[in-house]
Short mmCIF file of C-alpha atoms and ligand atoms in Angstrom, two decimals:
data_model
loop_
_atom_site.label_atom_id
_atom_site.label_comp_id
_atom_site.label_asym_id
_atom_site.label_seq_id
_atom_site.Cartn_x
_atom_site.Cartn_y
_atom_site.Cartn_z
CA UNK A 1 179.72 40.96 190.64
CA UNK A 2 183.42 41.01 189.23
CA UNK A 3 181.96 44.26 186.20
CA UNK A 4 179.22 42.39 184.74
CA UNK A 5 175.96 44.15 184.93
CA UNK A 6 173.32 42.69 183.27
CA UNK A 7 171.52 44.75 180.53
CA UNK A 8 167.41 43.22 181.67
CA UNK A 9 168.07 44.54 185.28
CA UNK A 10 169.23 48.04 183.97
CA UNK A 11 166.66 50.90 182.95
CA UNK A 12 164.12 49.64 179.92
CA UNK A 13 165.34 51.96 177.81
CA UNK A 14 168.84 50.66 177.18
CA UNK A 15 167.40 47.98 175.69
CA UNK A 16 165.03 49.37 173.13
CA UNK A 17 166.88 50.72 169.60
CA UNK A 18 165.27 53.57 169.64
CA UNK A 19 168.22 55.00 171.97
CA UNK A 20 170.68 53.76 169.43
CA UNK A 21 169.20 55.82 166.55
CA UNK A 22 171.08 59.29 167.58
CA UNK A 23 174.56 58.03 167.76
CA UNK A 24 173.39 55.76 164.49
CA UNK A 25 172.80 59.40 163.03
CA UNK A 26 175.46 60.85 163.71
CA UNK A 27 178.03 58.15 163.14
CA UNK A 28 176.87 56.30 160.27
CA UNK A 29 178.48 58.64 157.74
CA UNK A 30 182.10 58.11 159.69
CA UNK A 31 181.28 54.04 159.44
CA UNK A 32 181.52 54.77 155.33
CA UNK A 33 183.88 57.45 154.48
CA UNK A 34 183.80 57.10 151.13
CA UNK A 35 180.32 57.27 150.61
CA UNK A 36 177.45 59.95 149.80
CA UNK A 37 176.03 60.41 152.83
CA UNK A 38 172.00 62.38 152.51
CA UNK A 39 172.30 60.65 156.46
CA UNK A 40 172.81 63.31 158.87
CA UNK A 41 170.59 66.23 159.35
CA UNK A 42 173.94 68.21 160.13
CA UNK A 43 174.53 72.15 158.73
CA UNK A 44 177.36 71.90 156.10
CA UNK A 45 180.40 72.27 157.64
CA UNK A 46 182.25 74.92 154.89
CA UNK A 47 180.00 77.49 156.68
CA UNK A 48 182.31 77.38 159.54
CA UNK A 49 185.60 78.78 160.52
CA UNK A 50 187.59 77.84 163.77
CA UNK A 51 189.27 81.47 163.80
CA UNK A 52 185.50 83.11 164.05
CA UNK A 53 185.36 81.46 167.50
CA UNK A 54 188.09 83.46 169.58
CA UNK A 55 185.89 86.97 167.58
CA UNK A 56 182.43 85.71 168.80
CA UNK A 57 183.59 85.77 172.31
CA UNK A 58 185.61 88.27 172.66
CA UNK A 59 182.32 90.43 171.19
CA UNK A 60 180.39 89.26 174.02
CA UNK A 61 183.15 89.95 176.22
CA UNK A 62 182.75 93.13 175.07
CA UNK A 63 179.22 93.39 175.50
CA UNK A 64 179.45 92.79 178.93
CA UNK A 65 182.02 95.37 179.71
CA UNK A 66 180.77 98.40 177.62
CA UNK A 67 177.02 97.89 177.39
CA UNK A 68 176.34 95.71 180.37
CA UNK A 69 179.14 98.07 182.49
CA UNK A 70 180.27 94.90 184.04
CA UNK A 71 183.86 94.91 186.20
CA UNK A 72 186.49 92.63 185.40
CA UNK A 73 186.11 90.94 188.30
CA UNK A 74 182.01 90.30 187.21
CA UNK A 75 183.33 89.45 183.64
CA UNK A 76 185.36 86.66 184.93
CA UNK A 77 183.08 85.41 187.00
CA UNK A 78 180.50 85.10 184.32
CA UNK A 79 182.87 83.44 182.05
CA UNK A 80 184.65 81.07 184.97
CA UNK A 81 182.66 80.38 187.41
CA UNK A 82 179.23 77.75 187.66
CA UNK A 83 176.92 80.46 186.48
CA UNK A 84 172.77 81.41 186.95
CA UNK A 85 170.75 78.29 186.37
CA UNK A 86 168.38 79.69 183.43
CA UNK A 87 171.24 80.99 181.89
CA UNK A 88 172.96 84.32 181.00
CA UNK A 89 172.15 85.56 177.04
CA UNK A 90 168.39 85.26 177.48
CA UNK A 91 168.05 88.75 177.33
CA UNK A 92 169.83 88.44 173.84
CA UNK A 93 167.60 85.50 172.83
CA UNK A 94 164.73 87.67 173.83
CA UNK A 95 165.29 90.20 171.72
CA UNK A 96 166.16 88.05 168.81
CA UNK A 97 163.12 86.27 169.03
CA UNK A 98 161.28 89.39 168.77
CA UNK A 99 163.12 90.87 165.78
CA UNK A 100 163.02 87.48 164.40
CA UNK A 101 159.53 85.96 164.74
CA UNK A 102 157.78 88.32 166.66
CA UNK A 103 157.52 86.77 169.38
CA UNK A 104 157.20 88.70 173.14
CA UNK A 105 159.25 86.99 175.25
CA UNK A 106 159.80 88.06 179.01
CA UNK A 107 163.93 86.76 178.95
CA UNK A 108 162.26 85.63 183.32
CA UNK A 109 160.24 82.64 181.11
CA UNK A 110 163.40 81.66 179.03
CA UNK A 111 165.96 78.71 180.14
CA UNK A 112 169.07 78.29 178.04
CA UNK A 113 169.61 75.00 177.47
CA UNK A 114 171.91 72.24 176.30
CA UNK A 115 170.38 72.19 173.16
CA UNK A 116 167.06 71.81 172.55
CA UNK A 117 167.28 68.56 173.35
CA UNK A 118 167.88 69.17 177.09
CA UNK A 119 164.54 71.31 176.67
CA UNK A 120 162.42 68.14 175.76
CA UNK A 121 163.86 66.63 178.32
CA UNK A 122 162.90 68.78 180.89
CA UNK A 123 159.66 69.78 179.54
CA UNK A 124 158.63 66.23 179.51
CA UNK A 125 159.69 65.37 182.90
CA UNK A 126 157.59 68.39 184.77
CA UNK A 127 154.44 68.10 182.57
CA UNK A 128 154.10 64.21 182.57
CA UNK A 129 153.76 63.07 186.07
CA UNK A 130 152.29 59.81 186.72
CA UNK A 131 151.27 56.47 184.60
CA UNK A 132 148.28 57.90 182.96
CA UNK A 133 149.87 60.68 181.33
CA UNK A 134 150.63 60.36 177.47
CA UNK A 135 152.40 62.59 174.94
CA UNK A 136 150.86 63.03 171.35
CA UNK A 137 153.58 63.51 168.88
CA UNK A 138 153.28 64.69 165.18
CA UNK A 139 154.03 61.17 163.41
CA UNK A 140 156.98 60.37 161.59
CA UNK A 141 158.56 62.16 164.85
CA UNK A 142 161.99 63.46 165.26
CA UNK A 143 163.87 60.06 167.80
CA UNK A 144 165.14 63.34 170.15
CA UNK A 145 161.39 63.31 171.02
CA UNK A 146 160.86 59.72 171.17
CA UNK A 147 164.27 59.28 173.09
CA UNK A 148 163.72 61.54 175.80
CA UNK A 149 159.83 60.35 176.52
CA UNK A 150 161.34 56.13 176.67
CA UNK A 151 163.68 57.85 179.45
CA UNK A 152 160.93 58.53 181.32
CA UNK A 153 159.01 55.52 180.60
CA UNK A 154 155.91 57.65 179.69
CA UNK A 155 153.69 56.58 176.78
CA UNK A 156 153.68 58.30 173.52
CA UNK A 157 151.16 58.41 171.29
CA UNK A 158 151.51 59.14 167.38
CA UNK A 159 149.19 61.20 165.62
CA UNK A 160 149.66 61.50 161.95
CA UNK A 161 151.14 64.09 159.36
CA UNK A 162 148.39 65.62 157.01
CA UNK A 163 149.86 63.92 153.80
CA UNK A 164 153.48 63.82 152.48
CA UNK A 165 153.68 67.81 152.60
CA UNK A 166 150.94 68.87 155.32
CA UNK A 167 152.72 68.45 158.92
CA UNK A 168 150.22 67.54 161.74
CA UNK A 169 146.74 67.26 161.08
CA UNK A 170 144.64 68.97 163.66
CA UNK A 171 141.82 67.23 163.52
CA UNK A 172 143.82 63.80 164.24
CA UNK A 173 145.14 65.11 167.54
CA UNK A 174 141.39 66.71 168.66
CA UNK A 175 140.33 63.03 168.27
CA UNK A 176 143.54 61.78 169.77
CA UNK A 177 142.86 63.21 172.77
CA UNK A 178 139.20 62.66 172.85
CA UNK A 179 140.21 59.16 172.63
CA UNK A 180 142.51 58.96 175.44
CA UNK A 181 140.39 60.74 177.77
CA UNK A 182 137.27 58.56 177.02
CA UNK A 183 140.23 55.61 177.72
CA UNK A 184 141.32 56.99 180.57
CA UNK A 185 144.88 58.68 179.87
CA UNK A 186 145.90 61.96 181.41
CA UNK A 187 147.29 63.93 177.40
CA UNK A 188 149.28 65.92 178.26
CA UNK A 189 150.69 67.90 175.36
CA UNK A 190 151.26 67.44 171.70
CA UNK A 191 155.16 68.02 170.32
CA UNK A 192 155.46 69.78 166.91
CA UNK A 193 157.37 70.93 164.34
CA UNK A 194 155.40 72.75 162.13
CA UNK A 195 158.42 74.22 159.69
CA UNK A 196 160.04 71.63 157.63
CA UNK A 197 160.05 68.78 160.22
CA UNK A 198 162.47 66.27 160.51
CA UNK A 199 162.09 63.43 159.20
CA UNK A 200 159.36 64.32 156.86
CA UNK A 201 160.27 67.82 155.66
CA UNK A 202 156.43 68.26 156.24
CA UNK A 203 155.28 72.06 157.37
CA UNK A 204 151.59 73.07 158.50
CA UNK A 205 150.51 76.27 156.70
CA UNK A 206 149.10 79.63 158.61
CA UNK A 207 145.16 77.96 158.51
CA UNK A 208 146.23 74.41 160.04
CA UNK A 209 148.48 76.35 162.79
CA UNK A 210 145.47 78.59 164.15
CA UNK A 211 143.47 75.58 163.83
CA UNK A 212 145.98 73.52 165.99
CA UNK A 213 146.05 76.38 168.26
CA UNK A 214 142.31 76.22 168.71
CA UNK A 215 142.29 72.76 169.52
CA UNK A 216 144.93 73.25 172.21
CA UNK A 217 142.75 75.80 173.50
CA UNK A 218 139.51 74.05 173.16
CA UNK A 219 140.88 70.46 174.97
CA UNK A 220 143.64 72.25 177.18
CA UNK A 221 146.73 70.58 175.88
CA UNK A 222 150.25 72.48 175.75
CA UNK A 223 152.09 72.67 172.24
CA UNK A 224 155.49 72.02 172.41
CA UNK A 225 156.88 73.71 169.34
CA UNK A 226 160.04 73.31 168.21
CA UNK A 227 161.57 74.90 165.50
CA UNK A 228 165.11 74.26 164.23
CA UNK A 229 164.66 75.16 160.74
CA UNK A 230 162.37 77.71 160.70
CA UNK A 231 164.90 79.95 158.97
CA UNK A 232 165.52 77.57 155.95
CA UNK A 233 162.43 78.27 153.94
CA UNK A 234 162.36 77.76 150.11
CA UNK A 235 159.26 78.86 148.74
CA UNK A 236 157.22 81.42 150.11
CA UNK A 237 157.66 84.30 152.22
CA UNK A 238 158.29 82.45 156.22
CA UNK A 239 155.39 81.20 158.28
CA UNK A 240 154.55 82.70 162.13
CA UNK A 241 155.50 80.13 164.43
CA UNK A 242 152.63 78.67 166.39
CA UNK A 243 154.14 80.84 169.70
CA UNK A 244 153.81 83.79 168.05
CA UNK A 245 150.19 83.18 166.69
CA UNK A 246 149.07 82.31 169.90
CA UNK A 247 149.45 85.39 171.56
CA UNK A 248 148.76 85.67 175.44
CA UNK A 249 146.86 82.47 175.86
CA UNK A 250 150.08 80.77 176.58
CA UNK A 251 149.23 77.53 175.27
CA UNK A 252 152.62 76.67 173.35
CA UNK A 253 155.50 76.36 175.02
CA UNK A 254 158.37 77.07 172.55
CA UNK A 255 162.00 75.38 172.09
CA UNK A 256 164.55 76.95 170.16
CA UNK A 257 167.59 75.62 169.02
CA UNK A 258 171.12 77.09 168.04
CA UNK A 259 172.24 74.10 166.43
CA UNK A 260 171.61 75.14 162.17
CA UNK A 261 171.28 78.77 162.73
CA UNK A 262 174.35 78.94 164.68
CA UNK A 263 176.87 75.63 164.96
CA UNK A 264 175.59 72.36 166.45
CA UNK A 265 179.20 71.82 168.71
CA UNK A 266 178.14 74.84 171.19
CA UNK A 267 175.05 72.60 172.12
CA UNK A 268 173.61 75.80 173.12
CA UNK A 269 169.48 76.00 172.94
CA UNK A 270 166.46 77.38 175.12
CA UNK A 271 163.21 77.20 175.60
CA UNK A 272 160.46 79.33 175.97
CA UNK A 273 157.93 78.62 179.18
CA UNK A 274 155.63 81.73 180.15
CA UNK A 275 152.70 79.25 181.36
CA UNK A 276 151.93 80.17 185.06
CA UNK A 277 152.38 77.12 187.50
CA UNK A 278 149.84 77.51 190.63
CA UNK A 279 150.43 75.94 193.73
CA UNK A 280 148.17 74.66 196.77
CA UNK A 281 148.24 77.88 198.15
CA UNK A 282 147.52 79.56 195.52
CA UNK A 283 151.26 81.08 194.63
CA UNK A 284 151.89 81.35 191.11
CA UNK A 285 155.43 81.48 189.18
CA UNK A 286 156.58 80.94 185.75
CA UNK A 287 157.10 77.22 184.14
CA UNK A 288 160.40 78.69 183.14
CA UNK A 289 161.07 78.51 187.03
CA UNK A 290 160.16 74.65 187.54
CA UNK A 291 161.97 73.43 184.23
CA UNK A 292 165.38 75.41 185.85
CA UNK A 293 164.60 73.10 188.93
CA UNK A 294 165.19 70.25 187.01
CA UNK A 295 167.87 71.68 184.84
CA UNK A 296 169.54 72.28 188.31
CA UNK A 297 169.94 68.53 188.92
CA UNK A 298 170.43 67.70 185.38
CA UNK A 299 173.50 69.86 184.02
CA UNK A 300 173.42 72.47 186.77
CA UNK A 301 174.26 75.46 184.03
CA UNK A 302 174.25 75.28 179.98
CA UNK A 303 178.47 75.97 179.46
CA UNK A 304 178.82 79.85 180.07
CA UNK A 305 181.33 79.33 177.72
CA UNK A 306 179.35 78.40 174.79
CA UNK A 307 176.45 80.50 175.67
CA UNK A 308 179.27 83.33 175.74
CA UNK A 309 180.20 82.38 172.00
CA UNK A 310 176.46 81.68 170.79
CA UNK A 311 175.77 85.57 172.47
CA UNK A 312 178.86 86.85 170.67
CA UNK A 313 177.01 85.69 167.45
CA UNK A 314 173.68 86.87 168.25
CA UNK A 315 175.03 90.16 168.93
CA UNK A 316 177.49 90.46 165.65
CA UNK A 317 174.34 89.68 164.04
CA UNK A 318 172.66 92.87 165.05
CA UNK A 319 170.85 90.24 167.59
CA UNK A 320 168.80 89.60 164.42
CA UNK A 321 169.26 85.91 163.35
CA UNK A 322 167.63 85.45 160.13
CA UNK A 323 169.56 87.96 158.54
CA UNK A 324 172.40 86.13 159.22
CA UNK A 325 171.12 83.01 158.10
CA UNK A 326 170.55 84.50 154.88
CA UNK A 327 172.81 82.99 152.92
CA UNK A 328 172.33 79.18 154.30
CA UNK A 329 168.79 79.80 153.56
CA UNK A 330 169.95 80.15 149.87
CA UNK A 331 172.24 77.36 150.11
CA UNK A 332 170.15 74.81 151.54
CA UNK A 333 167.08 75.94 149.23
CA UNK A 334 169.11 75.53 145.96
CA UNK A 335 170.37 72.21 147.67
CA UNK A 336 166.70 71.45 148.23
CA UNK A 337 166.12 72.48 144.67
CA UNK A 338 168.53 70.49 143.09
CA UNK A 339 167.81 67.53 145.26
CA UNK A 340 164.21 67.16 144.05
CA UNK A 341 165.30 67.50 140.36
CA UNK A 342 167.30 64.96 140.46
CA UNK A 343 164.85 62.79 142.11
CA UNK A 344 162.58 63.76 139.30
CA UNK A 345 165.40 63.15 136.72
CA UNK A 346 165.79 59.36 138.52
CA UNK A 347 162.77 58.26 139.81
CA UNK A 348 159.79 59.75 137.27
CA UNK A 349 159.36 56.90 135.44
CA UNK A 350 160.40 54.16 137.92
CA UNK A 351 156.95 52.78 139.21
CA UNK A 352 156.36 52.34 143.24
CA UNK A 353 158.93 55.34 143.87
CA UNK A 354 157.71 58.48 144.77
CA UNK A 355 158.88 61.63 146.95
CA UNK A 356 157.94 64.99 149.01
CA UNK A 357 158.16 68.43 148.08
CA UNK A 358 159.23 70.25 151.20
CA UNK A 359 159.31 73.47 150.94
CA UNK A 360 162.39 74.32 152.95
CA UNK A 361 164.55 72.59 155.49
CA UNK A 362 167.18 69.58 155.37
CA UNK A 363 164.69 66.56 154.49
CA UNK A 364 162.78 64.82 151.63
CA UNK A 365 161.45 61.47 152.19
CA UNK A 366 161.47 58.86 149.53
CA UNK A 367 158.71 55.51 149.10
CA UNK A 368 160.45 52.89 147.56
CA UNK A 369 158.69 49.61 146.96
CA UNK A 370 160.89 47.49 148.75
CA UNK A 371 161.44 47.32 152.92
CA UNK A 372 164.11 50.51 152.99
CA UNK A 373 166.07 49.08 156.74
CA UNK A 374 169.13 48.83 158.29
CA UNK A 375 170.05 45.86 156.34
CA UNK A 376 169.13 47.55 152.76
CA UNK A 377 171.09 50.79 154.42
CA UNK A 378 174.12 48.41 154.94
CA UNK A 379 174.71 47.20 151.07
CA UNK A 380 173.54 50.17 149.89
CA UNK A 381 176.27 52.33 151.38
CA UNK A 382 178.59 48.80 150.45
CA UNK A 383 177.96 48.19 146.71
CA UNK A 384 176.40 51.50 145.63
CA UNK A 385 178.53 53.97 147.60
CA UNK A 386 175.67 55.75 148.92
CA UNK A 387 173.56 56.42 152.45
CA UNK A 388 170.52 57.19 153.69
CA UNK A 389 168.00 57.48 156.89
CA UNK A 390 165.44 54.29 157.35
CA UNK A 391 162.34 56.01 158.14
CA UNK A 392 161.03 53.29 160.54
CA UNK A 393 162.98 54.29 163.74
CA UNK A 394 160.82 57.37 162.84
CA UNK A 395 157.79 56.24 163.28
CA UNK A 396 156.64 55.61 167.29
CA UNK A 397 153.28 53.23 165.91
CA UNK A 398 155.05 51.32 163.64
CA UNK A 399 155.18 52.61 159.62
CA UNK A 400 157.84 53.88 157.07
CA UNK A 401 158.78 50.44 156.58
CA UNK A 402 159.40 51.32 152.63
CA UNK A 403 160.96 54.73 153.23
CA UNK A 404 163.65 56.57 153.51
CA UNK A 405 164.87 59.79 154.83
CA UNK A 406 167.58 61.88 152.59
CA UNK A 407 168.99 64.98 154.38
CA UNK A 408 170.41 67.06 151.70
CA UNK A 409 172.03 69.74 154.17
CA UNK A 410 175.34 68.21 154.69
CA UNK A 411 176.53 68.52 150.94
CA UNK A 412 177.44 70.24 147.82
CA UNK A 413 175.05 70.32 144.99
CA UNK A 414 177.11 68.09 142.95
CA UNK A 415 177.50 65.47 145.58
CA UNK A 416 173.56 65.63 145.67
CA UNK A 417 173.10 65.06 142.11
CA UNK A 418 176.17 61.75 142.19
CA UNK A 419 174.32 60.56 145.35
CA UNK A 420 171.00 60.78 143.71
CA UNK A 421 172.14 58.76 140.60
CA UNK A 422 173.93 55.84 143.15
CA UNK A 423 170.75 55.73 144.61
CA UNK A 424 168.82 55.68 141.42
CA UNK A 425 171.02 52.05 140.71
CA UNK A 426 170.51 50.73 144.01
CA UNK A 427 166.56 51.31 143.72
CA UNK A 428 166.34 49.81 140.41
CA UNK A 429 168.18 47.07 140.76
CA UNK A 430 167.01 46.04 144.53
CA UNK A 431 163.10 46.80 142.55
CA UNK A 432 163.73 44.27 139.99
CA UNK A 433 165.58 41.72 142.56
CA UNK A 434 169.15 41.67 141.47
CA UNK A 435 170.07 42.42 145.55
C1 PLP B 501 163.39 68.54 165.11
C2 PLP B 501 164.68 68.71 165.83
N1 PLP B 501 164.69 69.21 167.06
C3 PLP B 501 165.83 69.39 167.74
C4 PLP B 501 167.04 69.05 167.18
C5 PLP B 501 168.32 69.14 167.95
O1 PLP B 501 168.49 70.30 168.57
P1 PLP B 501 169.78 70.52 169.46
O2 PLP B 501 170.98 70.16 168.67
O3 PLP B 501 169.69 71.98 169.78
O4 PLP B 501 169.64 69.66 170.69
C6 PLP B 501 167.09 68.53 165.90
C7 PLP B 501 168.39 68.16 165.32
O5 PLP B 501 168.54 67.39 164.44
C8 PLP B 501 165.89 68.36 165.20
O6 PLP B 501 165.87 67.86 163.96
#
């Protein structure tokens, strides 16, 4: 064999580009340092200070000792050793969610995870079981989603966004499903992010949410909500998340994420699973307990380090997150803000382009009337010094061929308003086919 594997006899997926499109996002901006990158959907980095680390654990150390009355001996075990499956802060999540959202949450039907990306994974893998089995996803669809479903090899089906600013449209997925059953197919559950999605920047208002939760109710499919920028509104007082509208009935289960309200290098998240699992005999337990099966055999424990540090936050908080995302609310609103002004400033009377308005979180998307790819990415970023998302890795049916994603989290206002005016140059000159 002499180290030559061949890439058609390893797993399907390694082949497809959808599994290059996260390392794509999160390199791309190294590949051109000296551009304006609107590519990453990262929190902007002058939020963070290296010296806060050593004070965030050393608070949850605390916790442990004075409130928890743990013994040195437990407190170093916690911290050292391979540590409780579903993790050890959900108690602290628990009661953040609760100040935070409202949401009940029994810290038993919580898993602390590596991200929420581990959570997709794992929800994914227990709820999808043979070949018939599909996932609906809101479409455009964040490529975590996408990603972890190819792993699995199970089918994914789009249903679409209710217009630029609407998130997913209800009424798609109740005839979604309807369609799949009548074809056969096992749906499964539907993935959404109803507060400023990525890539779209899309969010569902309070009447489309109870009417999504209806239709889960009415057809019997699971809501996977997840919700990493709930926090970052711009307009408007914040939304109830679909988990905390639906109440008992236990139809969504919820993934949270520490990576923008927190820092993204802890790689700390959870997920929410109070859905009863029944077996042949008639013994019930909580999802949470089956997903921390799998977790078991897939990183054994989230890093009791980093959940130590994301606990020491929680708690300096007050164990009340939102406050303390106060003021990157503000920033990434006015960097919202200023973003769509300057699109406005560009683009209003350049014919074929148009934009979103989202009304909080990291993303806008922009049509252009030209095929916005990888290729159109590359001299863009060469000759006009700027860089943006390609919205068709977004898009699991095909679409988005002509737009493009801008994140607008990663920067200052004034890097927003240069990138927006490189941009302007490339558009209009690639429009009238100097490129
Ligand atoms: C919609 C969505 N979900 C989840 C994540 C990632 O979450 P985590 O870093 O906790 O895995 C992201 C990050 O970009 C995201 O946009």
């Amino acid at each position: 064999m002499s180290g030559v594997l061949k890439l058609g006899e390893l797993h399907g997926s390694l082949a497809d580009p959808l599994l290059d499109a996260m390392t794509f996002l999160n390199e791309v901006t190294g590949r051109y340092p000296e551009a304006i990158s609107f590519a990453p959907g990262r929190p902007y980095e002058e939020f963070f200070d290296p010296a806060d680390i050593p004070g965030h654990l050393e608070t949850y150390l605390r916790h442990l000792r004075e409130e928890k009355g743990l013994t040195e001996s437990q407190v170093r075990q916690e911290v050292f050793q391979y540590g409780r499956t579903k993790g050890i802060i959900a108690p602290l999540i628990a009661r953040a969610l609760a100040a935070d959202e409202g949401i009940t949450a029994d810290p038993e039907a919580l898993v602390v995870t590596v991200g929420a990306q581990e959570g997709m994974l794992l929800v994914l893998r227990a709820l999808c079981a043979g070949p018939d089995d599909v996932l609906l996803v809101s479409s455009p669809c964040y490529v975590g989603v996408t990603g972890a479903a190819r792993l699995l090899d199970l089918t994914v089906r789009p249903v679409p966004e209710a217009g630029p600013d609407g998130g997913l449209d209800p009424d798609a997925l109740a005839d979604a499903v309807r369609e799949l059953r009548a074809a056969g197919k096992r749906p499964r559950a539907c993935y959404v992010v109803p507060d400023f999605a990525n890539p779209s920047g899309a969010s569902m208002d309070e009447r489309a949410r109870r009417r999504l939760l209806d239709v889960a109710e009415s057809t019997g499919i699971l809501l996977i909500e997840d919700n990493p920028y709930g926090f970052f509104g711009r307009t408007g007082p914040a939304r109830p998340t679909l988990k905390a509208l639906d109440g008992d009935r236990r139809n969504v289960v919820y993934l949270g994420s520490f990576a923008k309200t927190c820092f993204p290098g802890a790689r700390v998240g959870y997920l929410l699973a109070d859905q009863q699992v029944v077996d042949e005999d008639g013994r019930s337990g909580l999802l949470a307990d089956e997903l921390a099966k799998l977790k078991s055999m897939t990183t054994v424990n989230t890093s009791a380090l980093a959940q130590a540090v994301i606990g020491g936050m929680l708690l300096a908080g007050g164990l009340r997150l939102r406050e303390a995302n106060e003021p990157a609310r503000q920033f990434y609103a006015r960097n919202m803000d200023t973003l769509l002004t300057e699109l406005e400033n560009a683009f209003r009377s350049v014919p074929g382009v148009s934009w979103n308005s989202p009304e909080g979180g990291f993303f806008a998307v922009v049509t252009v009337p030209f095929r916005a790819d990888a290729r159109a990415l590359d001299v863009c970023a060469r000759t006009y010094g700027v860089l943006w998302t390609p919205m068709d890795g977004f898009h699991p049916g095909g679409g988005g061929e002509r737009q493009l994603r801008l994140s607008c989290s990663y920067l200052t206002p004034e890097q927003i308003a240069e990138g927006v005016r490189r941009l302007a140059r490339f558009v209009t000159e690639r429009t009238a086919g100097q490129n």
